[in-house]
Amino acid sequence: MYQLKNSSKEKCWTLSPVLMLVMLSSVALGDDISQRQSAWHAQLEKPPAKLTSAATSVDDLIENVLTNNSQLRAQYADWKVKVAAQKTVITLPDPTFSMGYFIESVETAQGPQNAKLSIGQTFPWISKTRANFDIKQARADQAYEKLENIRLTLIRDLRLLWNEATYLQNSIDIIAQKSGLSKDLEAVLTTQYTSASISHKGYASVQIQSLKWTEKLLTLVDQLYRIRINLGALLELDGPLDLSAIPGSSAFEGVSQSDHGFSNLHPKLLSLDKSIESSEAAQVAALADYYPDLRMGLDYIFTGEKVVDGSAIPESGQDPIIFSMGFSIPIWNWGKQRSAVNVAKYQVEQAQALRNHAEIQLRMQHAIALSELAENQRQIALFTDVLIPKSEEIVQVAEQAYISQSADIEALTETRQELLNLRLRLAKAQYSAEIQNITIAYLEGE
């Protein structure tokens, strides 16, 4: 018994190189995953903070939205889930241990066999384990890029809403001035109409114009309120955002064309790159399923001493040890595995096509945004440097003419209205230019 048990130890040591190789591969796959942490990730680790409904600056709102937005938090949790899932890849399945008892002893030359202990271990094909790990790693990286894209999208949407609110506030200020001029003209013409100095048609025309500007003003106020609702929803407030501190037209100063070009490092494209990697790893895993897994085992059989005519036979009763090796051959599921390979192949082709389409779309949007920004900047320069200064000169001349009574109030009001029209068009061009700047920043991953 002792000699055979010692022999069993020797056989176990013979298997040690295989076990050491498996252990090393297990350690290699079990290394800590390097996680790309950014400063704003720490905010998502904390509970959502209660936000105030008053807005001071767009940067404050960006900080708040990166702390409280539920969509961002959900994607952050999804990324963490997929990072943790990388450690669920099994390098080695658990060994199998079994014990058997012979209901009737089996007589052998060495003695009766009474029981058996068995232990077995399956060793998957190395490429299978590596491919499964690569799939989960690619999915974790893809979840991270989706998180980055959501962050950029939230910043873009917030800046666009803030920019629109600023434009509407500027428009309200200009329309209020136009409405005031129209009402002043109406007040003067009321006196002239009472004295029959002007026709009813002329007087009614001015009244209609005043009503139109009043309605336009109320419409802009309603539009600004809806923007406040959208901002409140984006920031997940209980109601509309308070825009009492919204900036004036100075917010549009310094609009400039981006000096950066389109980059393939946009999170949306990187996410699709990771999708391709995941599909390619799935293809490798499907092909690896064709290869059989190795299974090794040891059987220990308990054997009693051989007794003949009441006397034990020397050297009998030794416990034999059986070493077994086998392969799991894919025979019955061959068609299933072949279909899995075809599925993985088409998934790779689909992922590559989606990646190419997304890059074309982003490049097109980037080029269009740059073109529209250049057009807006040209318009801004025209209004700022030429049209508005000349219109201001015309207003000054009209005011002097009105004072000298060589021009009537209607001519003066018309020149003032035209100046306000130009300022309104300037505000629209500045608004459009800022939209393009925000769009370009998003497309360049900033």
Short mmCIF file of C-alpha atoms in Angstrom, two decimals, residues 111-112 305-313 316:
data_model
loop_
_atom_site.label_atom_id
_atom_site.label_comp_id
_atom_site.label_asym_id
_atom_site.label_seq_id
_atom_site.Cartn_x
_atom_site.Cartn_y
_atom_site.Cartn_z
CA GLY A 111 -7.26 -9.10 -4.40
CA PRO A 112 -10.89 -7.97 -4.25
CA GLU A 305 -5.50 -8.57 0.29
CA LYS A 306 -5.75 -11.80 -1.69
CA VAL A 307 -6.56 -14.72 0.63
CA VAL A 308 -6.13 -18.32 -0.48
CA ASP A 309 -6.89 -21.20 1.87
CA GLY A 310 -6.97 -18.76 4.78
CA SER A 311 -3.54 -17.32 4.09
CA ALA A 312 -2.83 -13.88 2.65
CA ILE A 313 -0.71 -13.85 -0.47
CA SER A 316 -1.30 -8.60 -2.75
#
